[in-house]
């Protein structure tokens, strides 16, 4: 997800076939297209025969929470295939690339612009219809599916859905090139926090997400997971054969959210109940930092400041890295040097009163060390940036394998060594 330096959550609005719809945003935001739609000529293409396998695909992740501020994965796309750096985003469904169709306006990219295939997704294709709010869309051109995505930082992408080959190496040893739908974005408006990436990898729950499409073709289970290392990097996976489900702490996905949410949580501080409850929470890999609503944030910062009373840390308002930073007697080299001053946090999720599952956040999961050697709080006030829910961002998911099982409708997590790719598996994309 596009984010400012505070990691603002991405709101996505998808316009498809000239009709405004909401895809992954938490609130509606009306927006008109800046340019007319392009028309592409369709070409016939035969569907490739795919073997149905019970397997997974694993991708190395690059980047970190700080100082880079985002993660990316490399996908090869097209025939012949070419590499693209994408932002893995569990908060939105649509995968799209900046596209030479030709491009009306594109931002800087690390690779040449994607050259689209002529395999268009039709307006009434189920993948296109899945982008709509309920109702019958108006199709100005029945042969193509138009979309527009808009981000909270002011960025946007306008384009059409196409299908192209995605070459994958599966952990079973099988190599396949399924044809999947993606957005060809031919008109981008850069946002205030634009990163030098080729596009976005949509990992949400919707039918148009890449893993949902792979599942519909019988290639993987409809499961997504990631493991982000506190030292930077990690891995992303599709499928369910690289973890032991019996060792994972599971919470059911909430029926109150269309995003990856374990429902309502209670904030724990130092292993004790705080009484701050009812925190509807979403896991979002597109947000670098964690966000709490104003009430929870003010309570948390009060407890932290009170707990630091008499200790050798002093607030450092001159450090603008994040809203709340502290300096020690000497600059900190890493979070390990500062964590002794802070208590562990947790969110306790209640499964309709039947059971409770705890998401633990040790100091390493909510602190960073700034370039000035100060320790800063990586939990921010979501109300101040317009969020209507609480967000577990990348910082709090570090050194855990986090799993989104769309078949069992459950979210799971387990401590893990995210520096190493899963053992004895064929890994990555060729």
CSV table of C-alpha atoms in Angstrom, one decimal:
chain,number,residue,atom,x,y,z
A,1,UNK,CA,0.0,0.0,0.0
A,2,UNK,CA,1.1,3.5,-0.6
A,3,UNK,CA,2.0,5.2,2.6
A,4,UNK,CA,3.5,8.4,3.9
A,5,UNK,CA,6.4,8.3,6.3
A,6,UNK,CA,4.0,7.4,9.0
A,7,UNK,CA,2.8,4.4,7.1
A,8,UNK,CA,-0.7,5.6,6.2
A,9,UNK,CA,-3.0,2.8,5.2
A,10,UNK,CA,-4.0,2.7,1.6
A,11,UNK,CA,-7.6,3.2,0.6
A,12,UNK,CA,-8.4,1.8,-2.8
A,13,UNK,CA,-11.3,2.8,-5.0
A,14,UNK,CA,-11.8,0.8,-8.2
A,15,UNK,CA,-13.6,2.2,-11.1
A,16,UNK,CA,-14.6,-0.5,-13.5
A,17,UNK,CA,-16.4,-0.1,-16.8
A,18,UNK,CA,-17.0,3.6,-16.0
A,19,UNK,CA,-18.9,2.9,-12.8
A,20,UNK,CA,-17.5,3.9,-9.5
A,21,UNK,CA,-17.0,1.0,-7.0
A,22,UNK,CA,-15.2,0.5,-3.7
A,23,UNK,CA,-12.6,-2.2,-3.8
A,24,UNK,CA,-10.5,-2.1,-0.6
A,25,UNK,CA,-11.1,1.2,1.1
A,26,UNK,CA,-12.6,1.5,4.6
A,27,UNK,CA,-14.7,4.5,3.4
A,28,UNK,CA,-16.0,5.7,0.1
A,29,UNK,CA,-14.4,8.7,-1.7
A,30,UNK,CA,-15.9,10.0,-4.9
A,31,UNK,CA,-13.5,10.7,-7.7
A,32,UNK,CA,-13.8,11.4,-11.3
A,33,UNK,CA,-11.5,10.1,-14.0
A,34,UNK,CA,-9.0,12.6,-15.3
A,35,UNK,CA,-8.8,11.1,-18.8
A,36,UNK,CA,-11.0,9.3,-21.2
A,37,UNK,CA,-10.8,5.5,-21.4
A,38,UNK,CA,-8.5,3.9,-24.0
A,39,UNK,CA,-9.9,1.2,-26.2
A,40,UNK,CA,-7.8,-1.9,-26.8
A,41,UNK,CA,-8.4,-4.4,-29.6
A,42,UNK,CA,-8.9,-7.9,-28.2
A,43,UNK,CA,-7.1,-10.9,-29.6
A,44,UNK,CA,-8.1,-14.6,-29.3
A,45,UNK,CA,-5.9,-16.7,-27.1
A,46,UNK,CA,-6.4,-20.3,-26.1
A,47,UNK,CA,-6.3,-21.3,-22.4
A,48,UNK,CA,-3.3,-23.3,-21.4
A,49,UNK,CA,-3.7,-26.7,-19.9
A,50,UNK,CA,-2.7,-26.7,-16.3
A,51,UNK,CA,-2.0,-29.6,-14.1
A,52,UNK,CA,-3.8,-29.5,-10.7
A,53,UNK,CA,-1.3,-29.7,-7.9
A,54,UNK,CA,-1.4,-29.4,-4.1
A,55,UNK,CA,1.6,-27.2,-3.6
A,56,UNK,CA,2.8,-23.7,-2.7
A,57,UNK,CA,4.8,-20.9,-4.2
A,58,UNK,CA,7.4,-19.0,-2.2
A,59,UNK,CA,8.9,-15.6,-2.9
A,60,UNK,CA,11.8,-13.8,-1.2
A,61,UNK,CA,10.8,-10.4,0.2
A,62,UNK,CA,13.2,-7.4,0.2
A,63,UNK,CA,13.0,-4.2,2.2
A,64,UNK,CA,12.4,-3.2,5.9
A,65,UNK,CA,10.2,-1.1,8.1
A,66,UNK,CA,13.0,1.5,8.7
A,67,UNK,CA,14.8,3.2,7.1
A,68,UNK,CA,13.6,1.9,3.7
A,69,UNK,CA,9.9,2.1,4.8
A,70,UNK,CA,8.4,-0.6,2.5
A,71,UNK,CA,8.8,-4.2,1.3
A,72,UNK,CA,8.7,-5.6,-2.3
A,73,UNK,CA,8.7,-8.9,-4.0
A,74,UNK,CA,9.8,-9.8,-7.5
A,75,UNK,CA,7.3,-11.4,-9.9
A,76,UNK,CA,8.1,-12.4,-13.5
A,77,UNK,CA,5.3,-11.7,-15.8
A,78,UNK,CA,4.7,-12.0,-19.6
A,79,UNK,CA,5.9,-14.1,-22.5
A,80,UNK,CA,8.8,-13.8,-22.5
A,81,UNK,CA,8.8,-13.2,-18.8
A,82,UNK,CA,10.3,-10.1,-17.3
A,83,UNK,CA,10.9,-9.1,-13.7
A,84,UNK,CA,8.9,-6.5,-11.8
A,85,UNK,CA,9.2,-5.2,-8.2
A,86,UNK,CA,5.7,-5.1,-6.5
A,87,UNK,CA,4.4,-3.9,-3.2
A,88,UNK,CA,2.8,-6.9,-1.4
A,89,UNK,CA,-0.5,-5.5,-0.1
A,90,UNK,CA,-2.9,-7.6,1.9
A,91,UNK,CA,-5.2,-4.6,2.1
A,92,UNK,CA,-6.2,-4.6,-1.5
A,93,UNK,CA,-7.2,-7.1,-4.2
A,94,UNK,CA,-6.0,-5.8,-7.6
A,95,UNK,CA,-2.5,-6.5,-8.9
A,96,UNK,CA,-1.4,-3.9,-11.4
A,97,UNK,CA,1.8,-2.8,-13.2
A,98,UNK,CA,2.7,0.6,-14.7
A,99,UNK,CA,2.1,-0.1,-18.4
A,100,UNK,CA,3.2,1.0,-21.8
A,101,UNK,CA,-0.1,1.0,-23.6
A,102,UNK,CA,1.3,3.6,-24.3
A,103,UNK,CA,1.6,5.3,-21.0
A,104,UNK,CA,-0.1,8.7,-20.6
A,105,UNK,CA,1.6,9.4,-17.3
A,106,UNK,CA,3.9,7.0,-15.4
A,107,UNK,CA,6.1,7.4,-12.4
A,108,UNK,CA,9.7,6.3,-12.2
A,109,UNK,CA,10.1,2.5,-12.2
A,110,UNK,CA,13.1,0.2,-11.6
A,111,UNK,CA,12.3,-1.8,-14.8
A,112,UNK,CA,11.0,-0.9,-18.3
A,113,UNK,CA,7.3,-0.4,-18.3
A,114,UNK,CA,5.1,-3.5,-18.7
A,115,UNK,CA,4.1,-4.2,-22.4
A,116,UNK,CA,0.6,-5.7,-22.1
A,117,UNK,CA,-0.8,-8.7,-23.9
A,118,UNK,CA,-3.9,-8.2,-26.1
A,119,UNK,CA,-5.7,-10.8,-23.9
A,120,UNK,CA,-8.3,-8.4,-22.5
A,121,UNK,CA,-10.7,-9.2,-19.6
A,122,UNK,CA,-14.2,-8.5,-20.8
A,123,UNK,CA,-16.5,-6.1,-18.9
A,124,UNK,CA,-18.9,-8.9,-17.8
A,125,UNK,CA,-16.2,-11.4,-17.0
A,126,UNK,CA,-16.6,-12.6,-13.4
A,127,UNK,CA,-13.2,-11.1,-12.5
A,128,UNK,CA,-14.4,-7.7,-13.7
A,129,UNK,CA,-17.8,-8.1,-12.0
A,130,UNK,CA,-16.0,-8.9,-8.7
A,131,UNK,CA,-14.6,-5.4,-8.7
A,132,UNK,CA,-18.1,-3.9,-8.7
A,133,UNK,CA,-20.4,-3.0,-5.8
A,134,UNK,CA,-23.5,-5.2,-6.1
A,135,UNK,CA,-25.5,-4.2,-9.1
A,136,UNK,CA,-25.3,-4.4,-12.9
A,137,UNK,CA,-22.4,-2.4,-14.3
A,138,UNK,CA,-22.7,-0.2,-17.4
A,139,UNK,CA,-20.3,-1.4,-20.0
A,140,UNK,CA,-19.2,1.4,-22.4
A,141,UNK,CA,-17.0,-1.2,-24.1
A,142,UNK,CA,-18.1,-4.7,-23.4
A,143,UNK,CA,-14.8,-6.1,-24.6
A,144,UNK,CA,-12.7,-4.5,-21.9
A,145,UNK,CA,-12.7,-3.9,-18.1
A,146,UNK,CA,-11.6,-0.5,-17.0
A,147,UNK,CA,-10.4,0.3,-13.5
A,148,UNK,CA,-9.1,3.1,-11.5
A,149,UNK,CA,-7.4,2.9,-8.1
A,150,UNK,CA,-6.8,5.8,-5.8
A,151,UNK,CA,-4.6,6.0,-2.8
A,152,UNK,CA,-4.7,8.0,0.4
A,153,UNK,CA,-1.5,9.9,-0.4
A,154,UNK,CA,-3.1,11.3,-3.5
A,155,UNK,CA,-1.7,8.7,-5.9
A,156,UNK,CA,-3.8,6.9,-8.4
A,157,UNK,CA,-3.7,4.5,-11.4
A,158,UNK,CA,-6.0,4.2,-14.3
A,159,UNK,CA,-6.0,1.2,-16.7
A,160,UNK,CA,-7.6,-1.9,-18.0
A,161,UNK,CA,-7.6,-5.6,-16.9
A,162,UNK,CA,-5.6,-7.9,-19.1
A,163,UNK,CA,-4.4,-11.5,-18.7
A,164,UNK,CA,-0.8,-12.7,-19.1
A,165,UNK,CA,1.5,-15.5,-18.1
A,166,UNK,CA,2.9,-15.7,-14.6
A,167,UNK,CA,5.7,-18.3,-14.5
A,168,UNK,CA,5.9,-19.9,-11.1
A,169,UNK,CA,8.1,-22.6,-9.5
A,170,UNK,CA,5.8,-24.6,-7.1
A,171,UNK,CA,7.3,-26.3,-4.0
A,172,UNK,CA,6.2,-29.7,-5.5
A,173,UNK,CA,8.8,-29.1,-8.2
A,174,UNK,CA,6.2,-28.3,-10.9
A,175,UNK,CA,6.8,-25.4,-13.2
A,176,UNK,CA,3.7,-23.7,-14.6
A,177,UNK,CA,2.8,-20.5,-16.4
A,178,UNK,CA,-0.9,-19.8,-15.5
A,179,UNK,CA,-2.6,-16.9,-17.2
A,180,UNK,CA,-3.9,-14.5,-14.6
A,181,UNK,CA,-5.6,-11.1,-14.7
A,182,UNK,CA,-3.8,-8.0,-13.7
A,183,UNK,CA,-4.2,-4.3,-14.2
A,184,UNK,CA,-2.4,-2.5,-17.1
A,185,UNK,CA,-2.0,1.0,-15.5
A,186,UNK,CA,-1.4,3.5,-18.3
A,187,UNK,CA,-2.1,6.7,-16.3
A,188,UNK,CA,-0.5,7.1,-12.9
A,189,UNK,CA,-0.7,10.2,-10.6
A,190,UNK,CA,2.2,9.9,-8.2
A,191,UNK,CA,1.3,10.3,-4.5
A,192,UNK,CA,3.2,12.2,-1.8
A,193,UNK,CA,4.9,8.9,-0.7
A,194,UNK,CA,5.5,7.2,-4.0
A,195,UNK,CA,8.1,4.4,-4.0
A,196,UNK,CA,10.3,3.4,-6.9
A,197,UNK,CA,8.3,0.2,-7.7
A,198,UNK,CA,6.7,-1.3,-10.8
A,199,UNK,CA,3.2,-1.8,-9.2
A,200,UNK,CA,1.2,-3.4,-6.5
A,201,UNK,CA,0.6,-7.1,-5.7
A,202,UNK,CA,-2.9,-7.3,-4.4
A,203,UNK,CA,-3.3,-10.0,-1.8
A,204,UNK,CA,-6.7,-9.3,-0.4
A,205,UNK,CA,-9.7,-11.6,-0.1
A,206,UNK,CA,-11.4,-10.7,-3.4
A,207,UNK,CA,-11.8,-12.9,-6.4
A,208,UNK,CA,-9.4,-10.8,-8.5
A,209,UNK,CA,-6.4,-11.3,-6.2
A,210,UNK,CA,-3.6,-13.4,-7.6
A,211,UNK,CA,-3.9,-16.2,-5.0
A,212,UNK,CA,-7.7,-16.4,-5.6
A,213,UNK,CA,-7.1,-16.8,-9.3
A,214,UNK,CA,-4.5,-19.5,-8.7
A,215,UNK,CA,-7.0,-21.3,-6.4
A,216,UNK,CA,-9.8,-21.1,-9.0
A,217,UNK,CA,-7.4,-22.9,-11.4
A,218,UNK,CA,-6.8,-25.6,-8.8
A,219,UNK,CA,-3.1,-24.7,-8.4
A,220,UNK,CA,-2.9,-23.8,-4.7
A,221,UNK,CA,-5.1,-23.6,-1.6
A,222,UNK,CA,-6.5,-20.1,-1.1
A,223,UNK,CA,-4.0,-19.3,1.6
A,224,UNK,CA,-1.5,-16.4,1.8
A,225,UNK,CA,1.3,-16.0,4.3
A,226,UNK,CA,4.3,-13.9,5.0
A,227,UNK,CA,7.3,-13.8,7.3
A,228,UNK,CA,9.0,-10.4,7.8
A,229,UNK,CA,12.4,-10.4,9.4
A,230,UNK,CA,13.3,-7.8,12.0
A,231,UNK,CA,16.7,-7.6,10.2
A,232,UNK,CA,15.0,-6.8,6.9
A,233,UNK,CA,13.7,-9.1,4.1
A,234,UNK,CA,11.7,-12.3,4.6
A,235,UNK,CA,9.4,-14.3,2.4
A,236,UNK,CA,5.9,-14.5,1.0
A,237,UNK,CA,4.0,-17.6,0.1
A,238,UNK,CA,0.8,-18.8,-1.6
A,239,UNK,CA,-0.6,-22.2,-0.4
A,240,UNK,CA,-0.5,-24.2,2.8
A,241,UNK,CA,2.2,-26.9,2.7
A,242,UNK,CA,5.1,-25.0,4.3
A,243,UNK,CA,3.8,-24.7,7.9
A,244,UNK,CA,2.4,-27.0,10.6
A,245,UNK,CA,-1.2,-25.8,11.2
A,246,UNK,CA,-1.3,-27.5,14.6
A,247,UNK,CA,1.4,-25.2,15.9
A,248,UNK,CA,-0.2,-21.9,14.7
A,249,UNK,CA,-2.3,-19.7,16.9
A,250,UNK,CA,-5.6,-19.2,15.0
A,251,UNK,CA,-8.3,-16.6,15.2
A,252,UNK,CA,-11.5,-16.7,13.0
A,253,UNK,CA,-11.8,-13.9,10.4
A,254,UNK,CA,-14.3,-11.3,11.5
A,255,UNK,CA,-17.6,-11.1,9.7
A,256,UNK,CA,-17.6,-7.4,10.5
A,257,UNK,CA,-14.8,-6.6,8.0
A,258,UNK,CA,-14.1,-7.4,4.4
A,259,UNK,CA,-10.4,-7.2,5.1
A,260,UNK,CA,-8.1,-9.6,7.0
A,261,UNK,CA,-9.4,-9.0,10.5
A,262,UNK,CA,-9.5,-11.3,13.7
A,263,UNK,CA,-12.2,-9.1,15.0
A,264,UNK,CA,-12.3,-7.0,18.2
A,265,UNK,CA,-9.3,-7.0,20.5
A,266,UNK,CA,-8.3,-5.8,24.0
A,267,UNK,CA,-5.0,-4.0,24.5
A,268,UNK,CA,-2.7,-5.7,27.0
A,269,UNK,CA,0.3,-3.8,28.6
A,270,UNK,CA,3.0,-5.7,30.4
A,271,UNK,CA,0.9,-8.8,30.5
A,272,UNK,CA,-2.0,-7.0,32.3
A,273,UNK,CA,-5.5,-6.1,31.1
A,274,UNK,CA,-5.9,-2.4,30.3
A,275,UNK,CA,-9.7,-2.3,29.9
A,276,UNK,CA,-9.2,-0.8,26.4
A,277,UNK,CA,-11.5,-3.1,24.5
A,278,UNK,CA,-13.5,-3.3,21.3
A,279,UNK,CA,-10.6,-2.6,19.0
A,280,UNK,CA,-11.7,-3.8,15.5
A,281,UNK,CA,-8.3,-4.7,14.1
A,282,UNK,CA,-7.0,-5.4,10.5
A,283,UNK,CA,-3.7,-7.0,9.5
A,284,UNK,CA,-2.2,-4.9,6.7
A,285,UNK,CA,1.1,-5.7,5.1
A,286,UNK,CA,0.9,-2.4,3.2
A,287,UNK,CA,1.3,-0.4,6.4
A,288,UNK,CA,4.8,-0.1,7.8
A,289,UNK,CA,3.6,0.9,11.2
A,290,UNK,CA,0.8,-0.1,13.6
A,291,UNK,CA,-2.1,2.2,14.3
A,292,UNK,CA,-4.5,2.5,17.2
A,293,UNK,CA,-7.6,4.7,17.5
A,294,UNK,CA,-7.2,7.9,19.5
A,295,UNK,CA,-8.5,6.4,22.8
A,296,UNK,CA,-6.2,3.4,22.7
A,297,UNK,CA,-3.3,5.4,21.5
A,298,UNK,CA,-3.6,8.1,24.2
A,299,UNK,CA,-3.9,5.3,26.8
A,300,UNK,CA,-0.9,3.4,25.5
A,301,UNK,CA,1.4,6.5,25.4
A,302,UNK,CA,0.3,7.5,28.9
A,303,UNK,CA,1.2,4.0,30.2
A,304,UNK,CA,4.5,4.0,28.4
A,305,UNK,CA,5.5,7.5,29.6
A,306,UNK,CA,4.5,6.6,33.2
A,307,UNK,CA,6.5,3.4,33.0
A,308,UNK,CA,9.6,5.3,31.8
A,309,UNK,CA,9.4,7.7,34.7
A,310,UNK,CA,12.7,7.6,36.6
A,311,UNK,CA,14.5,5.8,33.8
A,312,UNK,CA,17.4,7.2,31.8
A,313,UNK,CA,15.3,7.9,28.7
A,314,UNK,CA,14.2,11.5,27.9
A,315,UNK,CA,11.7,12.5,25.2
A,316,UNK,CA,13.3,13.8,22.0
A,317,UNK,CA,10.8,16.1,20.3
A,318,UNK,CA,13.6,17.4,18.0
A,319,UNK,CA,13.6,14.0,16.3
A,320,UNK,CA,10.9,14.0,13.7
A,321,UNK,CA,11.3,10.4,12.5
A,322,UNK,CA,8.1,9.5,14.3
A,323,UNK,CA,5.7,11.4,16.6
A,324,UNK,CA,7.2,10.0,19.8
A,325,UNK,CA,11.0,9.4,20.3
A,326,UNK,CA,13.3,9.1,23.3
A,327,UNK,CA,17.0,9.6,23.6
A,328,UNK,CA,19.3,7.6,25.9
A,329,UNK,CA,22.5,8.6,27.7
A,330,UNK,CA,24.2,7.6,24.4
A,331,UNK,CA,22.8,6.8,20.9
A,332,UNK,CA,21.2,3.4,20.6
A,333,UNK,CA,22.7,1.1,17.9
A,334,UNK,CA,19.7,-1.2,17.6
A,335,UNK,CA,16.4,-2.0,19.3
A,336,UNK,CA,18.1,-4.7,21.4
A,337,UNK,CA,19.9,-1.9,23.2
A,338,UNK,CA,16.7,-0.1,24.1
A,339,UNK,CA,14.1,-2.9,24.6
A,340,UNK,CA,15.0,-3.3,28.3
A,341,UNK,CA,13.2,0.0,29.0
A,342,UNK,CA,9.9,-1.1,27.5
A,343,UNK,CA,7.2,-3.7,28.4
A,344,UNK,CA,5.6,-6.2,26.0
A,345,UNK,CA,2.2,-5.4,24.5
A,346,UNK,CA,-0.5,-7.7,23.2
A,347,UNK,CA,-3.9,-7.7,21.6
A,348,UNK,CA,-6.3,-10.3,23.0
A,349,UNK,CA,-9.0,-11.4,20.5
A,350,UNK,CA,-12.1,-13.1,21.8
A,351,UNK,CA,-13.8,-15.6,19.5
A,352,UNK,CA,-17.4,-14.9,20.2
A,353,UNK,CA,-16.8,-15.7,23.9
A,354,UNK,CA,-15.7,-19.2,23.2
A,355,UNK,CA,-11.9,-18.8,23.2
A,356,UNK,CA,-9.2,-16.1,23.3
A,357,UNK,CA,-6.2,-15.8,21.0
A,358,UNK,CA,-3.3,-13.4,21.9
A,359,UNK,CA,-1.2,-11.5,19.4
A,360,UNK,CA,2.0,-10.7,21.3
A,361,UNK,CA,4.1,-7.6,20.5
A,362,UNK,CA,7.5,-7.5,22.3
A,363,UNK,CA,9.4,-4.2,22.2
A,364,UNK,CA,11.0,-5.3,19.0
A,365,UNK,CA,7.6,-5.3,17.4
A,366,UNK,CA,6.7,-1.7,18.1
A,367,UNK,CA,10.0,0.2,18.3
A,368,UNK,CA,12.6,1.5,15.8
A,369,UNK,CA,16.0,3.2,16.2
A,370,UNK,CA,16.1,6.4,14.2
A,371,UNK,CA,19.1,7.7,12.2
A,372,UNK,CA,19.8,9.9,15.2
A,373,UNK,CA,20.2,7.0,17.5
A,374,UNK,CA,16.9,7.6,19.4
A,375,UNK,CA,14.3,5.0,20.1
A,376,UNK,CA,10.9,5.8,18.6
A,377,UNK,CA,7.4,4.3,19.0
A,378,UNK,CA,6.2,2.6,15.9
A,379,UNK,CA,2.6,2.6,17.0
A,380,UNK,CA,0.8,5.7,15.7
A,381,UNK,CA,-2.6,7.5,16.2
A,382,UNK,CA,-4.8,6.2,13.4
A,383,UNK,CA,-7.6,8.6,14.1
A,384,UNK,CA,-5.3,11.5,13.2
A,385,UNK,CA,-4.8,10.1,9.7
A,386,UNK,CA,-8.5,9.2,9.2
A,387,UNK,CA,-8.4,5.5,9.8
A,388,UNK,CA,-11.7,4.0,11.0
A,389,UNK,CA,-10.1,0.8,12.3
A,390,UNK,CA,-7.0,-0.4,14.1
A,391,UNK,CA,-4.1,-1.7,12.0
A,392,UNK,CA,-1.4,-4.3,12.7
A,393,UNK,CA,1.3,-3.1,10.4
A,394,UNK,CA,4.6,-4.7,9.3
A,395,UNK,CA,6.5,-3.6,12.4
A,396,UNK,CA,4.3,-5.7,14.6
A,397,UNK,CA,4.4,-8.7,12.3
A,398,UNK,CA,8.2,-9.0,12.2
A,399,UNK,CA,9.7,-12.4,13.1
A,400,UNK,CA,6.3,-14.1,12.9
A,401,UNK,CA,4.8,-16.2,10.1
A,402,UNK,CA,1.3,-14.6,9.6
A,403,UNK,CA,-1.1,-16.7,7.6
A,404,UNK,CA,-4.4,-15.7,6.0
A,405,UNK,CA,-6.5,-18.9,5.3
A,406,UNK,CA,-9.4,-17.9,3.1
A,407,UNK,CA,-10.7,-21.4,3.0
A,408,UNK,CA,-11.0,-21.9,6.7
A,409,UNK,CA,-11.7,-18.1,7.2
A,410,UNK,CA,-9.0,-17.9,9.8
A,411,UNK,CA,-5.9,-15.8,10.5
A,412,UNK,CA,-2.9,-17.4,12.2
A,413,UNK,CA,0.5,-16.5,13.5
A,414,UNK,CA,3.5,-18.2,15.0
A,415,UNK,CA,7.0,-17.0,15.9
A,416,UNK,CA,9.4,-17.9,13.1
A,417,UNK,CA,12.9,-17.4,11.7
A,418,UNK,CA,12.1,-15.2,8.8
A,419,UNK,CA,15.7,-14.9,7.7
A,420,UNK,CA,15.6,-18.3,6.1
A,421,UNK,CA,13.3,-19.5,3.3
A,422,UNK,CA,11.4,-22.7,4.1
A,423,UNK,CA,13.7,-25.8,4.1
A,424,UNK,CA,13.8,-28.5,1.5
A,425,UNK,CA,11.5,-26.7,-1.0
A,426,UNK,CA,11.9,-25.4,-4.5
A,427,UNK,CA,11.6,-21.6,-4.0
A,428,UNK,CA,10.8,-18.5,-6.0
A,429,UNK,CA,10.0,-17.4,-9.4
A,430,UNK,CA,11.9,-18.2,-12.6
